[in-house]
Short mmCIF file of C-alpha atoms and ligand atoms in Angstrom, two decimals:
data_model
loop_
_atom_site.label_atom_id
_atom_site.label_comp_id
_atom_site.label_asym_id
_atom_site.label_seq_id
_atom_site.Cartn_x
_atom_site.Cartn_y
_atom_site.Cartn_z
CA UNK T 16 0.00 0.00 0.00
CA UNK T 17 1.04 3.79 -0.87
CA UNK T 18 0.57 6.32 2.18
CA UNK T 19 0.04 9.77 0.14
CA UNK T 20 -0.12 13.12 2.33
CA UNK T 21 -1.03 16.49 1.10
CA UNK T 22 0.29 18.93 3.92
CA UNK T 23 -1.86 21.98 3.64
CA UNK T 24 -1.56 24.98 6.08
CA UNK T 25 -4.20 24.34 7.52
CA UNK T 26 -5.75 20.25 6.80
CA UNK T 27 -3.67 17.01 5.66
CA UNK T 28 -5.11 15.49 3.29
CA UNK T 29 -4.33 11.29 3.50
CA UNK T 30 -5.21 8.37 1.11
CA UNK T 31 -3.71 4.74 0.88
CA UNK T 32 -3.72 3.36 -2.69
CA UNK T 33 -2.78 0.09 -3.46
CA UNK T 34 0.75 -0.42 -4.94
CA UNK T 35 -0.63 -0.47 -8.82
CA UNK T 36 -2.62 2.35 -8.03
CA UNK T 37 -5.73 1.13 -9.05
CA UNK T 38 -7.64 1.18 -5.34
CA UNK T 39 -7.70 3.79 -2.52
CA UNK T 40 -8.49 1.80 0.07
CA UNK T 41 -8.56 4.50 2.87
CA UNK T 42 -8.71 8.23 3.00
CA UNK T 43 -8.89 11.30 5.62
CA UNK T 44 -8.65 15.00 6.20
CA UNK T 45 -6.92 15.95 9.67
CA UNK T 46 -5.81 18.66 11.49
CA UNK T 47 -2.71 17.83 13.14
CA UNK T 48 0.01 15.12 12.73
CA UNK T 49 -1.64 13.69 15.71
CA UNK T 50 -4.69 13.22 14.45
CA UNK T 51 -3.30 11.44 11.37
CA UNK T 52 -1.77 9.10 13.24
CA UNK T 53 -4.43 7.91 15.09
CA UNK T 54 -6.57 7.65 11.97
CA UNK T 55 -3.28 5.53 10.36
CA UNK T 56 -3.71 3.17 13.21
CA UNK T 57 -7.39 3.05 13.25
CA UNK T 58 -7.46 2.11 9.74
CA UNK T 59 -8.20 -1.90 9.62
CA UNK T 60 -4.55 -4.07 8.50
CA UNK T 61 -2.78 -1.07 6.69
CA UNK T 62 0.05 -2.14 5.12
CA UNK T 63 2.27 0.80 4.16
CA UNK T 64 5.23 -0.24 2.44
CA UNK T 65 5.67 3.33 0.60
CA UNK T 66 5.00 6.94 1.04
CA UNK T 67 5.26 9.92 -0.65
CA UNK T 68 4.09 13.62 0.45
CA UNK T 69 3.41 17.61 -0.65
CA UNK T 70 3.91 20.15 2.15
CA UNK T 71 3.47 23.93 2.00
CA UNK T 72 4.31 23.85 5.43
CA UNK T 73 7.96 24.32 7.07
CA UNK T 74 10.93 22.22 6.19
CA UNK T 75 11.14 21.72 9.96
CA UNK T 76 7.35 20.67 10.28
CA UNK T 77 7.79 18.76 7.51
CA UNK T 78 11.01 16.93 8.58
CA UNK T 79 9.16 16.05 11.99
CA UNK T 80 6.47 14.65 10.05
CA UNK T 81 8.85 12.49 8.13
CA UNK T 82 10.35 11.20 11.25
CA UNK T 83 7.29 10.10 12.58
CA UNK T 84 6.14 8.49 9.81
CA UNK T 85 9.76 6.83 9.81
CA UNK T 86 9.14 5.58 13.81
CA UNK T 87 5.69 4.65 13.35
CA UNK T 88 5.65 3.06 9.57
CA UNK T 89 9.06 2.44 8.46
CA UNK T 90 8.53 3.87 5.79
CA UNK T 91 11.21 6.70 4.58
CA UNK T 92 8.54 9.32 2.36
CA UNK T 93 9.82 10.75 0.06
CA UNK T 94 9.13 14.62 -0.34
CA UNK T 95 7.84 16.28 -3.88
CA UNK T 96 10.70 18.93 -4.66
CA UNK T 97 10.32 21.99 -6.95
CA UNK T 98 11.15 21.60 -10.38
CA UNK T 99 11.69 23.88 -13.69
CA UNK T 100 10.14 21.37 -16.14
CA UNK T 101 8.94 17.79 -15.40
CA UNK T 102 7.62 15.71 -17.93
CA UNK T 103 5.76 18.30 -20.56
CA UNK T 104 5.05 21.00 -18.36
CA UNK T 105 7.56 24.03 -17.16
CA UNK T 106 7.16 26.08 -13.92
CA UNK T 107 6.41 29.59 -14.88
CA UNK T 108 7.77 31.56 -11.73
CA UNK T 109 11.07 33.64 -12.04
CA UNK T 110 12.41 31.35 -9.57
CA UNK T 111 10.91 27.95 -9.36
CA UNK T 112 11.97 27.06 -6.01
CA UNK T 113 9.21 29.85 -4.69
CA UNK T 114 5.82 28.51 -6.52
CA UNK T 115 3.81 26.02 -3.77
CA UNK T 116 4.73 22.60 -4.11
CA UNK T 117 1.13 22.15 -3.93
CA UNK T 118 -0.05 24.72 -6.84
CA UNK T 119 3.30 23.29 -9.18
CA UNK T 120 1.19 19.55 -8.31
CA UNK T 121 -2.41 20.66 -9.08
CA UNK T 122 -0.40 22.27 -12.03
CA UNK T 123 1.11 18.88 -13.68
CA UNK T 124 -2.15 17.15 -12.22
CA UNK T 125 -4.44 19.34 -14.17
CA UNK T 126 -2.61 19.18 -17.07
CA UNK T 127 -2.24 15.21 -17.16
CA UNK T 128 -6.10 14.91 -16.97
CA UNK T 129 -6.81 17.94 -19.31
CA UNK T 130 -3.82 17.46 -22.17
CA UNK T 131 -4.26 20.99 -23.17
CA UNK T 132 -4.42 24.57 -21.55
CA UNK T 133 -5.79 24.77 -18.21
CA UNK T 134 -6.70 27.02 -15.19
CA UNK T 135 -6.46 25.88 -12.28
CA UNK T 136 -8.16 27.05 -8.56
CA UNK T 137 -7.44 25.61 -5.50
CA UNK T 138 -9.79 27.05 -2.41
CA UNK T 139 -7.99 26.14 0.26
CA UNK T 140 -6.41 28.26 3.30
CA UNK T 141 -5.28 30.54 0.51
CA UNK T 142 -7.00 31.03 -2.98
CA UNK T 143 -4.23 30.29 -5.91
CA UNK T 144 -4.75 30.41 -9.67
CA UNK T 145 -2.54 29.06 -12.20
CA UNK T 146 -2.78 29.02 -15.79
CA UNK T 147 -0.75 26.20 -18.25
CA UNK T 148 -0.99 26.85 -22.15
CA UNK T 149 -1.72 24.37 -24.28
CA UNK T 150 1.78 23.42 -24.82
CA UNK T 151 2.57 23.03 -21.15
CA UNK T 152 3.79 26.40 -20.35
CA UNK T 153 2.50 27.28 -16.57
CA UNK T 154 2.00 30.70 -17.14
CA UNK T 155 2.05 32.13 -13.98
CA UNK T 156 -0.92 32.64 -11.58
CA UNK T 157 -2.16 34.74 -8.45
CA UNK T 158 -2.49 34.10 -5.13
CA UNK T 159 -5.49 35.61 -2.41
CA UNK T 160 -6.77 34.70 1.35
CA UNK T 161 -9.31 31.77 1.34
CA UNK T 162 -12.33 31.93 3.24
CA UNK T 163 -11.14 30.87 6.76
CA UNK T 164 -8.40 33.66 6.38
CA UNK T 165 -11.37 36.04 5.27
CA UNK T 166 -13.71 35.72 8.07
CA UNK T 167 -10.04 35.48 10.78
CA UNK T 168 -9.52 38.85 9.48
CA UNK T 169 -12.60 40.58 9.92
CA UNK T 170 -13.36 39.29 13.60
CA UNK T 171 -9.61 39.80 14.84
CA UNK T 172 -10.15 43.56 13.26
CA UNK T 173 -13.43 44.29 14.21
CA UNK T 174 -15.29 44.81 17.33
CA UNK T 175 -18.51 43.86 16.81
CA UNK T 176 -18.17 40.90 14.04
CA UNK T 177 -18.68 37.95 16.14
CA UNK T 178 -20.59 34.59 15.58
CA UNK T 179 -20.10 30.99 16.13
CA UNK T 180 -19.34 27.97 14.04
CA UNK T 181 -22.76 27.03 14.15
CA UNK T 182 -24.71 29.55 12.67
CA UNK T 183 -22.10 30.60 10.21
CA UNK T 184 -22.58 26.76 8.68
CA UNK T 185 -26.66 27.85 8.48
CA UNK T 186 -25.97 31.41 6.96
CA UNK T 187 -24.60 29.54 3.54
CA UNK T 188 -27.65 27.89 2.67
CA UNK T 189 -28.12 30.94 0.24
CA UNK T 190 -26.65 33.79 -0.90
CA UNK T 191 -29.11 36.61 -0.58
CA UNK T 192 -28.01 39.88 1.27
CA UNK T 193 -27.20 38.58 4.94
CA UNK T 194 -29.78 40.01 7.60
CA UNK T 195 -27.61 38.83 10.33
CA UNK T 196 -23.96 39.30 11.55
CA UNK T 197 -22.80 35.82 10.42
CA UNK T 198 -24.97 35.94 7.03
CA UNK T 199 -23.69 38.91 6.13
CA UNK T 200 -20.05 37.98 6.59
CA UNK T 201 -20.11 34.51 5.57
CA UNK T 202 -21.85 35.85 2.34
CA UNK T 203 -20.13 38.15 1.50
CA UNK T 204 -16.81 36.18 1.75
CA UNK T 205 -18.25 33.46 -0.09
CA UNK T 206 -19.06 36.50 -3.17
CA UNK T 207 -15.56 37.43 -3.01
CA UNK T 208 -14.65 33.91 -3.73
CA UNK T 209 -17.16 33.46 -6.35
CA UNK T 210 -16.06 36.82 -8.45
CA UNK T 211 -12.60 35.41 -8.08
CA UNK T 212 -13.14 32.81 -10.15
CA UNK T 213 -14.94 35.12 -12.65
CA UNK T 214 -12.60 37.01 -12.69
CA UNK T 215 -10.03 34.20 -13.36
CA UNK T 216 -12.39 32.37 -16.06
CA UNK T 217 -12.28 35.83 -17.97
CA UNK T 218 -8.64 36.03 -17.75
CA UNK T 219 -8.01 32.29 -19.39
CA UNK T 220 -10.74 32.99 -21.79
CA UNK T 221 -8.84 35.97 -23.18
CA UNK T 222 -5.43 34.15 -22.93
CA UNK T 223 -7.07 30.96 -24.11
CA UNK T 224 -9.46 31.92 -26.97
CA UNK T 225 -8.71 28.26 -29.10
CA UNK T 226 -10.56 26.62 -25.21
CA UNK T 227 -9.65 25.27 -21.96
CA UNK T 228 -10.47 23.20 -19.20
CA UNK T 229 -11.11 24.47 -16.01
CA UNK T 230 -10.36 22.20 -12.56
CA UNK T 231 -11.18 23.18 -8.73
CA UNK T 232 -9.82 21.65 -6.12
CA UNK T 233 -9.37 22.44 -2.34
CA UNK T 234 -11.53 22.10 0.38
CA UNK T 235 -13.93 25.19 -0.32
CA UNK T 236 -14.13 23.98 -4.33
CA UNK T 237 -17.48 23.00 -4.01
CA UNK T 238 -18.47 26.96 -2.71
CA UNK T 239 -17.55 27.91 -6.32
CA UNK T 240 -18.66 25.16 -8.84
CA UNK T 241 -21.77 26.83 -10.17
CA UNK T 242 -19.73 29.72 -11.17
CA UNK T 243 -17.79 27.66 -13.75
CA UNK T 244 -20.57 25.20 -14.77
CA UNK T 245 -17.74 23.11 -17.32
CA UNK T 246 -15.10 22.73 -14.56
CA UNK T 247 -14.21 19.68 -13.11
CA UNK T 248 -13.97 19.62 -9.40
CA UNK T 249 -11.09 17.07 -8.52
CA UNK T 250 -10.56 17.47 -4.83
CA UNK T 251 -7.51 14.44 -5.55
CA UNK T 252 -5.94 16.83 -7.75
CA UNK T 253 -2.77 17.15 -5.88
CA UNK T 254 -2.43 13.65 -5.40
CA UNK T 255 -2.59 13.21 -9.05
CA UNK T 256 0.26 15.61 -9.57
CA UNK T 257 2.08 13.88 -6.64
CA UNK T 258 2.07 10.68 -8.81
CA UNK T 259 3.87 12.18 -11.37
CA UNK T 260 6.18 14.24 -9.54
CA UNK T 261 7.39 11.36 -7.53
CA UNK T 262 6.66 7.81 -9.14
CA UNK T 263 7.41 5.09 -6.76
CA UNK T 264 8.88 2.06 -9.00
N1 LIG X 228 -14.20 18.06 5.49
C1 LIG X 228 -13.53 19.19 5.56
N2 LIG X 228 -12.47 19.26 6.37
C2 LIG X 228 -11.75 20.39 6.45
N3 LIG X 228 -12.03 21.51 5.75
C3 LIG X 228 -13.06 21.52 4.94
C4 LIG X 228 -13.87 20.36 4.78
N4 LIG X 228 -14.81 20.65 3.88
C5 LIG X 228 -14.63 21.91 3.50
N5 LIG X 228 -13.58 22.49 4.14
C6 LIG X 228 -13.08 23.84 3.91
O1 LIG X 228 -11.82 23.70 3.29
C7 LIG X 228 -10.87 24.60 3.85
C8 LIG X 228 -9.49 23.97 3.86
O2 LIG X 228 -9.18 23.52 2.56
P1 LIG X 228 -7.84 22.74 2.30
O3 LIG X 228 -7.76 22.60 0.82
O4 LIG X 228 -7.77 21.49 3.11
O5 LIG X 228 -6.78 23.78 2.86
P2 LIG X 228 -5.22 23.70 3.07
O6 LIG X 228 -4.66 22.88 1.91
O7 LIG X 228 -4.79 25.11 3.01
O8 LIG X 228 -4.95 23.08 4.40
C9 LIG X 228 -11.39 24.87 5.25
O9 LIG X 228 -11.04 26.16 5.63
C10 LIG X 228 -12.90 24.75 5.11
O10 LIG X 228 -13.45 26.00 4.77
C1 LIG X 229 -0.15 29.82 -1.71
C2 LIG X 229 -0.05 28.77 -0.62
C3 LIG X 229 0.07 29.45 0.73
C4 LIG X 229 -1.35 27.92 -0.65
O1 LIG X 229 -1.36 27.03 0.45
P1 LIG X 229 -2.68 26.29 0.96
O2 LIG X 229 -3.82 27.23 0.92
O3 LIG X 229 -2.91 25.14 -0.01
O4 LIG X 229 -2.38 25.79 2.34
C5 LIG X 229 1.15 27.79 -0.89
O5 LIG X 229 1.07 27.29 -2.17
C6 LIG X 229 2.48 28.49 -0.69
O6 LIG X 229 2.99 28.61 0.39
N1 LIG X 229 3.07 29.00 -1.82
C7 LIG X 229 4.36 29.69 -1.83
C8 LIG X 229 4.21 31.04 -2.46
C9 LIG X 229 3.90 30.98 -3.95
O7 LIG X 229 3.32 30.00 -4.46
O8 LIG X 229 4.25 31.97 -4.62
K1 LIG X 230 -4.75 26.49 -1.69
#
């Protein structure tokens, strides 16, 4: 079995695939490194024999995480690493070392699946875009606060913006103008998300008149997919650029 993590700043992301990679036999989204160990053990005769991981997060998170994993597994993961080019595609930044690991494997991931040019959106902690031509050029992209970072903002710099957990969950049953606190706040960050990705799916039409495909991943994805009603919401995505990035045999 393959172990595959996908270290956001805020969630890991876990799946076990068999060795082929036909199956995933187990999957998980966790807060902590605690809490994905406990779900490793809890998981009914895993049988790790290789890993592989993404993280955005520090090299000395990350190396912790690697030792555990080491202690607990024996397994020895093996990290993705930036890259100018790998297979067809080729990074787009300046200096490729400083585009997320996890936007350069949502890159190659969308661009496997879509075999021509792409956008690509990732609603996570942060917002990224990233645009690949059709000959596998990333182009570049851009880079805003997600919705948890949003609504952090506006109650650690405000006074009066305050809600709980609960009733923002109930204020995004719709998106009319918010009558409440936590309607009006979770609405409106939810808009700024959604004209976003306009904006975005403008852009890519202009630089993309001959078509493109259009792929959302990231654990708020599913807050946007109306506004692109082609896209393909792959919440895996990473994992698919993972593959490629760092293929096991
Ligand atoms: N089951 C879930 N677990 C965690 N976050 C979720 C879940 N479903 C939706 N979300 C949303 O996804 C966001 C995190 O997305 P994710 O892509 O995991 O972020 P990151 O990669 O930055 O850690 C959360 O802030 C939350 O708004
Ligand atoms: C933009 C990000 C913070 C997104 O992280 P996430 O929301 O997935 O946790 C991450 O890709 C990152 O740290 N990037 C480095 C800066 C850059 O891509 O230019
Ligand atoms: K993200």
């Amino acid at each position: 079995m393959i172990l595959e993590l996908d270290c956001g700043n805020s969630f890991i992301k876990w799946r076990v695939i068999s060795v082929d990679g036909a199956q995933r036999l187990f999957a998980g989204v966790v807060d902590s490194d605690a809490a994905l160990f406990e779900s490793l053990a809890a998981a009914p005769e895993l049988r790790v024999s290789r890993c592989r991981l993404v993280s955005v997060r520090s090299d000395a998170e990350t190396e912790q995480l690697v030792t555990r994993l080491r202690e607990s597994l024996g397994v020895d993961a093996i990290c993705a690493q930036s890259a100018s080019q790998v297979g067809g595609v080729r990074n787009g930044y300046e200096d490729f070392r400083r585009l997320g690991l996890d936007r350069w494997l949502a890159v190659l991931g969308a661009y496997h699946l879509g075999q021509r040019a792409c956008l690509v959106v990732d609603l996570g902690t942060a917002v990224t875009a990233d645009f690949i031509s059709a000959d596998g050029m990333h182009q570049g992209g851009f880079i805003c606060p997600g919705l948890p970072l949003m609504r952090d903002q506006l109650s650690t710099h405000t006074r009066r913006i305050r809600y709980d957990r609960q009733v923002a969950l109930a204020a995004l049953q719709e998106l009319e103008p918010g009558r409440s606190t936590a309607e009006a706040v979770e609405r409106g960050c939810v808009l700024m998300l959604r004209g976003f990705v306009a904006e975005q799916l403008l852009q890519a039409q202009a630089r993309f008149p001959e078509g493109f495909e259009v792929f959302l991943t990231g654990g708020d994805a599913g807050l946007v997919q109306d506004v692109v009603p082609g896209a393909q919401v792959v919440p895996d995505l990473v994992f698919v650029g993972l593959a490629i990035a760092c293929p096991l045999n």
